[in-house]
Coordinates of C-alpha atoms in Angstrom, one line a residue:
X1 CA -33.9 25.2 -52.7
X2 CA -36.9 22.7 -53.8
X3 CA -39.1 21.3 -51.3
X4 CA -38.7 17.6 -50.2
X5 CA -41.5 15.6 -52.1
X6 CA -43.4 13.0 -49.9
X7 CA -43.5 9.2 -51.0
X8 CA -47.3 8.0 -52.0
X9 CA -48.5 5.0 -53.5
X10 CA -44.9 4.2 -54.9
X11 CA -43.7 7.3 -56.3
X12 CA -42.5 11.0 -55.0
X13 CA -45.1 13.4 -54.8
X14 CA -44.5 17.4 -54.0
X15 CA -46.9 18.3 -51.1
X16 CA -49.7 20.4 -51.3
X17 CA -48.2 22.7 -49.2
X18 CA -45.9 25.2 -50.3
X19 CA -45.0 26.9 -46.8
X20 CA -41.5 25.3 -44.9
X21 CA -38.9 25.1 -42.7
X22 CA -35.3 24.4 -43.5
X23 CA -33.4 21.4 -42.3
X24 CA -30.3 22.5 -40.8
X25 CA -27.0 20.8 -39.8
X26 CA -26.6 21.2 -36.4
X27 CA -22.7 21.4 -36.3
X28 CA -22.8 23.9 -39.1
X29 CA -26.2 25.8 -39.3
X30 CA -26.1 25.3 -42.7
X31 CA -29.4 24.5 -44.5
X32 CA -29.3 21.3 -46.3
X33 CA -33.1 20.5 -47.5
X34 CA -36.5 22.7 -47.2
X35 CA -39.5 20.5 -46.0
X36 CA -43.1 21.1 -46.2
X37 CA -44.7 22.5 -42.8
X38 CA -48.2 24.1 -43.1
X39 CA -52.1 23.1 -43.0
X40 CA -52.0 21.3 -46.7
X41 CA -50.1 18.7 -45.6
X42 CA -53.6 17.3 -44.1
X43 CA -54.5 17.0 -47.9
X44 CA -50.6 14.6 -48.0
X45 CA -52.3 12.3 -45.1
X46 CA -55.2 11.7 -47.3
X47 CA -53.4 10.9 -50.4
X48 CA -50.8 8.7 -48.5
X49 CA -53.9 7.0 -46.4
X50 CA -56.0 6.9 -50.2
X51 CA -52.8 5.1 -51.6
X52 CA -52.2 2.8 -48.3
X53 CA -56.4 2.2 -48.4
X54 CA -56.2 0.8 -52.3
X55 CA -53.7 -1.9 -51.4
X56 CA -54.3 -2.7 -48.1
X57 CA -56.8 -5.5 -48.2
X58 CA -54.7 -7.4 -51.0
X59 CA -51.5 -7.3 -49.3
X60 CA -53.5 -8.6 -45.8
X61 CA -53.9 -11.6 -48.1
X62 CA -50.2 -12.1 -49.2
X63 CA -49.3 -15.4 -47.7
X64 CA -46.9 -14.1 -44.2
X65 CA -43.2 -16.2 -46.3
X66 CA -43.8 -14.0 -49.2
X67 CA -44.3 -10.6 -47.1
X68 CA -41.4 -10.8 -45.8
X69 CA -39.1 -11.3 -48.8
X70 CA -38.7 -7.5 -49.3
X71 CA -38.2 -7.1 -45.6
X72 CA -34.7 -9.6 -47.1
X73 CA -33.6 -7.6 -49.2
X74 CA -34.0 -4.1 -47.6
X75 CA -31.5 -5.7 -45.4
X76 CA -29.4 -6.1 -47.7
X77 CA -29.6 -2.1 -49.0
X78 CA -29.5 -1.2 -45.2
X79 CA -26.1 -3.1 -45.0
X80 CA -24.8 -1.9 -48.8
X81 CA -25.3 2.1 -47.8
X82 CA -24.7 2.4 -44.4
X83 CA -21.7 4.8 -44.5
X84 CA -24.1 7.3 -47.1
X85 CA -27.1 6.6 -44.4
X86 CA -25.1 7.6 -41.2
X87 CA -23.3 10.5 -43.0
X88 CA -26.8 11.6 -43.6
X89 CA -28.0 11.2 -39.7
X90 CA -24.9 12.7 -38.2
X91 CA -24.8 16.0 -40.5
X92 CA -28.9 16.5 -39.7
X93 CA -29.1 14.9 -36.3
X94 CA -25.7 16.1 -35.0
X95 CA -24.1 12.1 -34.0
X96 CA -20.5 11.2 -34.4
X97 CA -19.9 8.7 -36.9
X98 CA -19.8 5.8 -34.5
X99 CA -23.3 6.5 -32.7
X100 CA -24.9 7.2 -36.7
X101 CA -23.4 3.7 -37.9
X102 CA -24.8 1.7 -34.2
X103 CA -28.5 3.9 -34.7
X104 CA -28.3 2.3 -38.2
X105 CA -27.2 -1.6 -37.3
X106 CA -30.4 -1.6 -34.7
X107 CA -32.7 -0.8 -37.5
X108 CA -31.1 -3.6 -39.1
X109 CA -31.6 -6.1 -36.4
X110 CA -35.1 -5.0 -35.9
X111 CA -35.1 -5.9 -40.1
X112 CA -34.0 -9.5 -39.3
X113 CA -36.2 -10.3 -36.6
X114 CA -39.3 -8.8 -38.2
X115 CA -38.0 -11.8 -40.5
X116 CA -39.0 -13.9 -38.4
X117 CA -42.9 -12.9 -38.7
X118 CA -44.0 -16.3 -40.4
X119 CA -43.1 -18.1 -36.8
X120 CA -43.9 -15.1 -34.6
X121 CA -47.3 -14.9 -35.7
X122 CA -48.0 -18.1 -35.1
X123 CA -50.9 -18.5 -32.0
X124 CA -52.7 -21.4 -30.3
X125 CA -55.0 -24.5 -31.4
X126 CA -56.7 -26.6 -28.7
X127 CA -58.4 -29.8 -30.3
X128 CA -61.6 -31.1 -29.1
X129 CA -62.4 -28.6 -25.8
X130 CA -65.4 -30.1 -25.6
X131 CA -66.4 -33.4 -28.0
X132 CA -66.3 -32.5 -31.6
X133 CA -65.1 -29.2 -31.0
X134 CA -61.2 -27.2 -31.7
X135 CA -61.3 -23.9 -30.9
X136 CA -58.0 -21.6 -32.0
X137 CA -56.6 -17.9 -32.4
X138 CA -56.0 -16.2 -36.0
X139 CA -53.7 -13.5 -35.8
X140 CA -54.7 -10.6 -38.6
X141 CA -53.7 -7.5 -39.6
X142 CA -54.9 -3.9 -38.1
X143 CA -55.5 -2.5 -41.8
X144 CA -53.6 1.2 -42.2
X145 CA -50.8 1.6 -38.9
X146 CA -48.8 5.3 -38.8
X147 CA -45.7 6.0 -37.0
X148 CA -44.8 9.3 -35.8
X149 CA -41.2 9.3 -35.4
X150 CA -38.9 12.1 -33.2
X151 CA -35.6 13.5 -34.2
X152 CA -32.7 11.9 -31.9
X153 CA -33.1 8.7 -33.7
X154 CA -34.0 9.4 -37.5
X155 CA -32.6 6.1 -39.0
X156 CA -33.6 3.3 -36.1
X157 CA -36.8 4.5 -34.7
X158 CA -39.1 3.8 -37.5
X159 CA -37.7 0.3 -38.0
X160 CA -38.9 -0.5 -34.3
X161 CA -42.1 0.1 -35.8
X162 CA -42.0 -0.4 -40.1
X163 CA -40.8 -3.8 -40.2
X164 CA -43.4 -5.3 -38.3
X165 CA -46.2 -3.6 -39.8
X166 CA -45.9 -4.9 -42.9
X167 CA -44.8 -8.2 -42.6
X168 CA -47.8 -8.5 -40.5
X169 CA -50.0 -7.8 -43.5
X170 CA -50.5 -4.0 -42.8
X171 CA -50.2 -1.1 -45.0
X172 CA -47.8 1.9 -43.6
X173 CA -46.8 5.2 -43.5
X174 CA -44.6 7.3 -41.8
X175 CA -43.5 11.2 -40.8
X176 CA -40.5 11.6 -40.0
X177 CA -39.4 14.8 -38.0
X178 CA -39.2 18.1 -39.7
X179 CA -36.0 18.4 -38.0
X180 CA -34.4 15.2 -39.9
X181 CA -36.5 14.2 -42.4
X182 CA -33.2 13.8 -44.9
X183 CA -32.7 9.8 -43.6
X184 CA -35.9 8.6 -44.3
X185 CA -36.5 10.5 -47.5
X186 CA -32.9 8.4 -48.7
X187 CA -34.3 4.9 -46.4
X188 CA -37.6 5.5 -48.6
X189 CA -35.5 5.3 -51.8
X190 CA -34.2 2.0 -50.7
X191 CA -37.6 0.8 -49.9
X192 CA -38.7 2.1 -53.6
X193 CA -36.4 -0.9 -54.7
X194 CA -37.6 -4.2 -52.6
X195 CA -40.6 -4.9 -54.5
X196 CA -43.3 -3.7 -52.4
X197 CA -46.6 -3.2 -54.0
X198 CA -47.3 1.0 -54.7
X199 CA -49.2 2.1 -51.6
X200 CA -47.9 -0.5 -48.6
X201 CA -45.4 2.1 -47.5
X202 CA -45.7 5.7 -48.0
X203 CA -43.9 8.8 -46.1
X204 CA -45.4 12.0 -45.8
X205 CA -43.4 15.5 -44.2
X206 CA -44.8 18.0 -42.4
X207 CA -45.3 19.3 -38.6
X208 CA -48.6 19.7 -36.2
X209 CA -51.0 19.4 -38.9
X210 CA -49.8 16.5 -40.6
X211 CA -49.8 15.0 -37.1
X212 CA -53.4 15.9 -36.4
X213 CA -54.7 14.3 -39.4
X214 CA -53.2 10.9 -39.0
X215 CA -54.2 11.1 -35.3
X216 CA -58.0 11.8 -36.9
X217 CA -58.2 10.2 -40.1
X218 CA -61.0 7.6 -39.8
X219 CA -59.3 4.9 -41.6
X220 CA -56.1 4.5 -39.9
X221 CA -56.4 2.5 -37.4
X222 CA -53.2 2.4 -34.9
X223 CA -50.4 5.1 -34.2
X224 CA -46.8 4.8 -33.2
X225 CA -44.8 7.3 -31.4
X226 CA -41.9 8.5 -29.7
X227 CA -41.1 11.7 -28.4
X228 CA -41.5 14.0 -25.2
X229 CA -43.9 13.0 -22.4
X230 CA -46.1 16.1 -23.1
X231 CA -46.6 15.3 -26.6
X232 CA -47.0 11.1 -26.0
X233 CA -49.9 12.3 -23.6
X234 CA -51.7 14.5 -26.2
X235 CA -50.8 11.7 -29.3
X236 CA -52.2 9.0 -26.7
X237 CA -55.4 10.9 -25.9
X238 CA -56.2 11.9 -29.4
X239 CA -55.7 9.2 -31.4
X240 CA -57.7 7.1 -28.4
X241 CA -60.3 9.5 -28.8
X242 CA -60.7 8.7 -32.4
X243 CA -61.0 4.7 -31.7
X244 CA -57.0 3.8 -32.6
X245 CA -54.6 1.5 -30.9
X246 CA -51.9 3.8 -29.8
X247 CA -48.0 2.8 -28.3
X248 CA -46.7 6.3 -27.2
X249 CA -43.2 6.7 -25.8
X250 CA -42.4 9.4 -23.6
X251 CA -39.4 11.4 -21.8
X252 CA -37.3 10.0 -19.2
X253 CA -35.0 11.1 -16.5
X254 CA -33.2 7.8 -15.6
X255 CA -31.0 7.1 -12.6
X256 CA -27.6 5.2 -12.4
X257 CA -26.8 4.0 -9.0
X258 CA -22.8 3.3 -8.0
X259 CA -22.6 0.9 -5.4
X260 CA -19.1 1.2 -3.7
X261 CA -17.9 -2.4 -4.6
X262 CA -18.6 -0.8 -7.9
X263 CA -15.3 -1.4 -10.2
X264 CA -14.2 2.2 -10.5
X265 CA -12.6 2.6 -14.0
X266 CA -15.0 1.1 -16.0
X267 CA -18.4 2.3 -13.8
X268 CA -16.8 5.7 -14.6
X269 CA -16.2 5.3 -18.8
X270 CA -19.6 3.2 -18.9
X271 CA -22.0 6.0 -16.8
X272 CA -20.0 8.8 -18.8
X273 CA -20.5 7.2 -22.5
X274 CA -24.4 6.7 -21.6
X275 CA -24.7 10.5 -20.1
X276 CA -22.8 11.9 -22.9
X277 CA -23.4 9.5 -25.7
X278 CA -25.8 11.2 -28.4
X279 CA -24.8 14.3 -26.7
X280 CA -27.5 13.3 -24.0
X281 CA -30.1 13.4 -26.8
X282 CA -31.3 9.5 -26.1
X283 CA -34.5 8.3 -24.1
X284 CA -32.3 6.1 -22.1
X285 CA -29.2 8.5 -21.6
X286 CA -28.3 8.7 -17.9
X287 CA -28.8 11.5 -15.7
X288 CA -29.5 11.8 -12.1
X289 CA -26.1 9.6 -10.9
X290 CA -26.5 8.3 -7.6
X291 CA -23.3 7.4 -5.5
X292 CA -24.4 5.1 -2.3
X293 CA -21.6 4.3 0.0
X294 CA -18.2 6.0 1.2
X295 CA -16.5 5.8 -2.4
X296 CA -18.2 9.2 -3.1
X297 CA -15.3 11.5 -3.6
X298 CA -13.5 8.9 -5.7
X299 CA -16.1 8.4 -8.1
X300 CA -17.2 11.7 -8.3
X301 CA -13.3 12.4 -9.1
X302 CA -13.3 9.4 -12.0
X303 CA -16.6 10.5 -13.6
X304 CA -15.0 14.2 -13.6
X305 CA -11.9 13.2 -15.2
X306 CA -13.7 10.9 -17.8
X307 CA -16.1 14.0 -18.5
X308 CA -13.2 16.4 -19.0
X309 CA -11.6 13.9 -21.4
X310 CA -14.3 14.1 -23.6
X311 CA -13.9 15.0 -26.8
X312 CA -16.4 17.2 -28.5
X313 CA -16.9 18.8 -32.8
X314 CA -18.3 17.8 -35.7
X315 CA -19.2 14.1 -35.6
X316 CA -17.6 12.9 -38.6
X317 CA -14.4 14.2 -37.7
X318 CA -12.2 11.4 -36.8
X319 CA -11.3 11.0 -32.6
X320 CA -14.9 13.2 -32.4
X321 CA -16.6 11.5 -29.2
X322 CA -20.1 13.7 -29.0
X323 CA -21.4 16.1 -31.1
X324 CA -23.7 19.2 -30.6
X325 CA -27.3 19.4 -29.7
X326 CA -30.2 19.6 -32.3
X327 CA -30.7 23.2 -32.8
X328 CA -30.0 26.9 -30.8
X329 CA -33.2 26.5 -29.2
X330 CA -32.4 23.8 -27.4
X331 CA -29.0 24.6 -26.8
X332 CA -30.3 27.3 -24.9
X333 CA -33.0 25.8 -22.7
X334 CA -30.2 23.5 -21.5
X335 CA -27.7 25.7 -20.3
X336 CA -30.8 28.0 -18.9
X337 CA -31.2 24.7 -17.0
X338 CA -27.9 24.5 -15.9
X339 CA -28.1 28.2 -14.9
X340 CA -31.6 27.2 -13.1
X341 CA -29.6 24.5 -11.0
X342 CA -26.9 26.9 -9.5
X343 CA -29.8 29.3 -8.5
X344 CA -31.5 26.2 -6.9
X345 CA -27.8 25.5 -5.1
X346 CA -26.0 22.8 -7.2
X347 CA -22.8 23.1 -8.0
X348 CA -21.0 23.0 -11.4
X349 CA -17.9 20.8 -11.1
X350 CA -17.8 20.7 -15.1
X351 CA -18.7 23.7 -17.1
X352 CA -19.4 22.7 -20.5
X353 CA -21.2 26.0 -21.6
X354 CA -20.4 28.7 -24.3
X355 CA -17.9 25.9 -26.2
X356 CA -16.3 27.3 -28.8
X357 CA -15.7 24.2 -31.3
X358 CA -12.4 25.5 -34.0
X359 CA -13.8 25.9 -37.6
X360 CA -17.8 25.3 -36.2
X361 CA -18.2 28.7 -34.2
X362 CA -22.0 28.5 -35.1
X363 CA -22.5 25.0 -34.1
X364 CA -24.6 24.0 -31.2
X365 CA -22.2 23.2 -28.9
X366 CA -22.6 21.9 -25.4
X367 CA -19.6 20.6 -23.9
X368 CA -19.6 18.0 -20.8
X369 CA -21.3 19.5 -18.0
X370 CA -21.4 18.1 -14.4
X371 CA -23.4 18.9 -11.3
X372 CA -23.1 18.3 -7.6
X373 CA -25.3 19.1 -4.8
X374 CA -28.1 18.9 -6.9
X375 CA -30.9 19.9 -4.8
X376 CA -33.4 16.6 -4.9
X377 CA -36.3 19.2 -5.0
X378 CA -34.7 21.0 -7.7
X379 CA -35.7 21.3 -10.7
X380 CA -32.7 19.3 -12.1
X381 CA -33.6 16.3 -10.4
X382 CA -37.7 16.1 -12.5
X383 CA -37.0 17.7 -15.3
X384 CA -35.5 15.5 -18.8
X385 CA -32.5 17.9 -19.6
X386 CA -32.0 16.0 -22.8
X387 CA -28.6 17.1 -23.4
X388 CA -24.9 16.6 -21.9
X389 CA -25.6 17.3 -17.9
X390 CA -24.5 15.1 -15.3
X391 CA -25.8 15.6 -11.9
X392 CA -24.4 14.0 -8.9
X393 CA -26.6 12.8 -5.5
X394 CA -25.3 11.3 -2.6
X395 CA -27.3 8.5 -0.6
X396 CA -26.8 6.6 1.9
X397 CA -28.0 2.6 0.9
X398 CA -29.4 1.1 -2.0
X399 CA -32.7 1.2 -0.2
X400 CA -32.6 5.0 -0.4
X401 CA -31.5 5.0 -4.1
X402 CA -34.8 2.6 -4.8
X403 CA -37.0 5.1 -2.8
X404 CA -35.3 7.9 -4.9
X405 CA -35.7 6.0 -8.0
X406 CA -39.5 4.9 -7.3
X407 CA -40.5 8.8 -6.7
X408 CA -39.6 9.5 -10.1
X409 CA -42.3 10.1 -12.8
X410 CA -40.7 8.7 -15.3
X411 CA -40.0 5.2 -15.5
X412 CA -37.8 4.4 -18.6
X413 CA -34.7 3.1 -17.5
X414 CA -33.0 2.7 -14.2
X415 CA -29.1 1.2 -14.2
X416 CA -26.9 -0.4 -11.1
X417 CA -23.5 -0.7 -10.7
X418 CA -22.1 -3.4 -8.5
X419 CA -19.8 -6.7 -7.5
X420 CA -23.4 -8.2 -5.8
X421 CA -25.4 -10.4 -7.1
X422 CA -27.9 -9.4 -4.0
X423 CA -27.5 -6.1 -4.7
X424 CA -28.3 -6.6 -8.4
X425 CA -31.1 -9.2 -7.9
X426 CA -32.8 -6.8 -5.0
X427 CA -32.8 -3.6 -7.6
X428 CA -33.8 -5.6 -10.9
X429 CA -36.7 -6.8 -8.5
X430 CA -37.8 -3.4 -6.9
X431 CA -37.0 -0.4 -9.0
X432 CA -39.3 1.0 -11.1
X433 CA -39.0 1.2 -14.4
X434 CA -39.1 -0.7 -18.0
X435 CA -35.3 -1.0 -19.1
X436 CA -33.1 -2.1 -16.4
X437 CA -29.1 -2.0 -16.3
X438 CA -26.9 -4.1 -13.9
X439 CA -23.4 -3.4 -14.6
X440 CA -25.0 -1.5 -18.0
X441 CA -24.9 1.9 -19.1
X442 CA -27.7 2.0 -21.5
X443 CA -30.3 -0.6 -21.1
X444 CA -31.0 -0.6 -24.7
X445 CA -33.0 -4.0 -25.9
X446 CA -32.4 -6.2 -28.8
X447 CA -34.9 -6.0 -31.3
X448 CA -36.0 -9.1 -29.8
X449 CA -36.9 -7.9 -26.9
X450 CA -39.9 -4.9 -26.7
X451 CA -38.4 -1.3 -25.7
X452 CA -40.1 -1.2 -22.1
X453 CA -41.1 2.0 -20.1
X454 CA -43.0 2.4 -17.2
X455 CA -44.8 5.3 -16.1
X456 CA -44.7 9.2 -17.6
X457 CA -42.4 7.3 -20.4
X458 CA -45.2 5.2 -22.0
X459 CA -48.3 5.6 -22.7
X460 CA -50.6 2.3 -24.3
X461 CA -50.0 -1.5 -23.7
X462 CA -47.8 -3.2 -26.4
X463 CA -44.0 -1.5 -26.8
X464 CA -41.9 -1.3 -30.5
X465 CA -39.7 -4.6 -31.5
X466 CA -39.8 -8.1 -31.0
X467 CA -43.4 -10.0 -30.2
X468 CA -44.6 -6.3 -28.9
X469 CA -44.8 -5.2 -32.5
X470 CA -46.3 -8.5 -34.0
X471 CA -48.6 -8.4 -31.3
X472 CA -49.3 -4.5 -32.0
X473 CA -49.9 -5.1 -35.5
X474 CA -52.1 -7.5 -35.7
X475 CA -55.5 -8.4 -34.4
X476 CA -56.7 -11.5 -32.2
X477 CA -59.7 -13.4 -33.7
X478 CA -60.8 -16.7 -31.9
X479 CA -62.7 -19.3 -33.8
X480 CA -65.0 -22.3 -32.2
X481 CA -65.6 -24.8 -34.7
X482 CA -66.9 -28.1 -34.9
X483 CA -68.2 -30.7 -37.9
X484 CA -70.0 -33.4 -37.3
X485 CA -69.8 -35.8 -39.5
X486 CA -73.4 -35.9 -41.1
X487 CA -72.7 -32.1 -42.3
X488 CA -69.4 -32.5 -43.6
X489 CA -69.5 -32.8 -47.5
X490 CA -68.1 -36.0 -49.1
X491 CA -66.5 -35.9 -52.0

């Protein structure tokens, strides 16, 4: 099976390295690509940042309306070979059809509003602050940007990030995860057909290497990411070390708290379809679920049933409802977990370990799991499970749930479920953390809107989408000027 060939200055390039890894289906464990994973991809960056170099200063100087033509017509691919692109995510990723084809429509909307570029770039102009004198703000762009992307969301992350970048006047490149690099190697075809200039976007494979030498390489000059906490600190340290602009997003371990004027039968879908969506594998996938109140049995007996319901296998099976986890190792650190938690003194109400999925023995399945009496010192409660585990915690008031909530390092997403507006209005105002949810599973934001996170789950200033992004990609330059009349050339 050939190795798959990086994208550089408008055409495919093999990599200079000939050592890989295979790309597996996780529902299958069949190998469906080899990717380059070895020190010579460092020779890849330099190729990709040589290519992205050559062009960058003449696309800077495309007028903004004409930058984002292509941006138009990717759209347009996106929307034509959607089905072929979310095929592709679920059988690398592991997503059921449903949760491929919504991963691909954000990207889209992130497309569109990136679209919107010529007006969002637009800054201020004050006339005459002092006689004779306007001063105003140029927005321009970085020069060479790199996103690092993770392997959860291989079709919508780097559009939080790609869109922006070059309608801002930057050139681009990405890696994708070695785990699912087959999405963007297919997006990057598309891209091949908008009319970009050779060298504005370019994708390179690889794994540690290839990261370390876009984190170093002296001409790129900012660095997405998303990922886990531990690597967001190190890609937030290093490429700060080496003088670039960095937006690192990290792990989470968000909270949903169930009020008891709650309404029960759709609190109990909602909370279930945001722990269990993407089989737990999502940044802002619930977790820790908190039950305030005296309705504590009857929630905990309408999450369980919903859980049990659940249906799990191959996601493009039809009635398929969550698929199986990334790969064996991580299959196994999460039931370990699980395991972990019992020792610790929780209690498994839902016992979604060694599934057996009919016709996908090998698969890495993890069915529903759900917790109670989940030690809050455990290490359930601190630790991102990232995978299909529920745990149940029992407080007293909302005020404990905020404390609760506030002591967590993390600070992604936090979610409420209630019939009060005080309720709602007191928690949107005093919990801590980026994303929040009233009456919302997953606090997910348009691509208008920046993807927040607070604390252990970001790392830099400006987030991905929206104004974020245009602010991220581009630089601020303020001008004071004045012309009196006696130097001003008449013609």
């Amino acid at each position: 099976m050939e190795l798959l060939q990086n994208y550089i200055d408008g055409e495919w390039r093999a990599s200079n390295e000939w050592q890989a890894v295979d790309v597996v289906n996780p529902a299958t464990q069949q190998c469906m690509a080899r990717v380059p994973y070895g020190g010579a991809t460092a020779r890849d960056v330099d190729e990709a940042v040589a290519a992205a170099s050559k062009v960058s200063a003449a696309w800077a100087e495309v007028p903004v309306m004409q930058r984002v033509q292509p941006l138009y017509r990717l759209k347009a691919l996106l929307e034509e070979h959607l089905e072929e692109l979310a095929e592709t995510i679920t059988n690398e990723c592991g997503k059921t059809r449903a949760e491929s084809i919504g991963e691909l429509q954000r990207a889209i909307e992130n497309v569109e509003t990136a679209c919107a570029t010529p007006v969002l770039m637009q800054s201020e102009f004050s006339e005459n602050i002092t006689r004779g004198i306007d001063e105003f703000v140029i927005r321009q762009p970085v020069g060479i940007c790199a996103c690092i992307a993770p392997f959860n969301f291989p079709g919508m992350i780097p559009f939080w990030f790609l869109p922006y970048a070059i309608a801002c006047g930057n050139t681009f490149l990405i890696k994708p995860s070695e785990k699912v690099p087959l999405t963007m190697q297919k997006v990057m075809g598309l891209i091949d057909r908008i009319g970009l200039p050779a060298g504005v976007v370019n994708l390179v494979h690889g794994g540690k290497e290839t990261v370390d030498a876009l984190l170093e390489h002296p001409q790129i000059k900012a660095i997405s990411f998303v990922g886990s906490t531990r690597v967001a600190r190190y890609i937030y340290a290093k490429a700060a070390q080496h003088g670039k602009r960095v937006q690192a997003q990290g792990g989470a371990k968000n909270p949903v708290v169930v009020l008891p004027d709650a309404d029960l039968e759709t609190t109990s879908r909602i909370v279930v379809d945001s722990v269990y969506g993407c089989a737990g594998q999502r940044c802002l996938a619930a977790s820790n679920i908190l039950l305030v109140g005296d309705r504590q049995g009857q929630v905990k007996d309408a999450l369980y049933e919903a859980a049990k319901s659940r249906k799990t296998g191959y996601g493009w099976a039809d009635g398929v409802e969550m698929g199986p986890v990334i790969s064996p190792g991580s299959k196994a650190r999460i039931e370990q977990l699980i395991e972990q938690g019992t020792h610790e003194g929780a209690k498994v109400l839902l016992d979604g370990r060694g599934a057996a999925i009919e016709g996908f023995e090998t698969g890495n399945f993890i069915k529903p799991t759900v917790l109670t009496d989940v030690p809050l010192d455990g290490e359930l409660i601190r630790t991102e499970i990232f995978g299909p585990v529920m745990s149940l915690i029992n407080l007293s008031t909302i005020e404990d749930a905020v404390t609760f909530i506030n002591r967590n390092a993390y600070g992604n997403m936090a979610c409420l479920f209630t019939s009060s507006g005080a309720s709602a209005r007191k928690f949107r105002s005093e919990a801590n953390a980026g994303n929040i949810g009233i009456n919302i599973g997953v606090a997910a934001p348009m691509a208008q809107f920046p993807f927040s996170g607070w604390n252990d789950s970001f790392f830099g200033d400006l987030h991905g989408q929206g104004r974020h992004a245009i602010e991220f990609f581009t630089q601020t330059k303020v001008v004071v000027e004045r012309w009196p009349k006696e130097w001003s050339r008449k013609f």
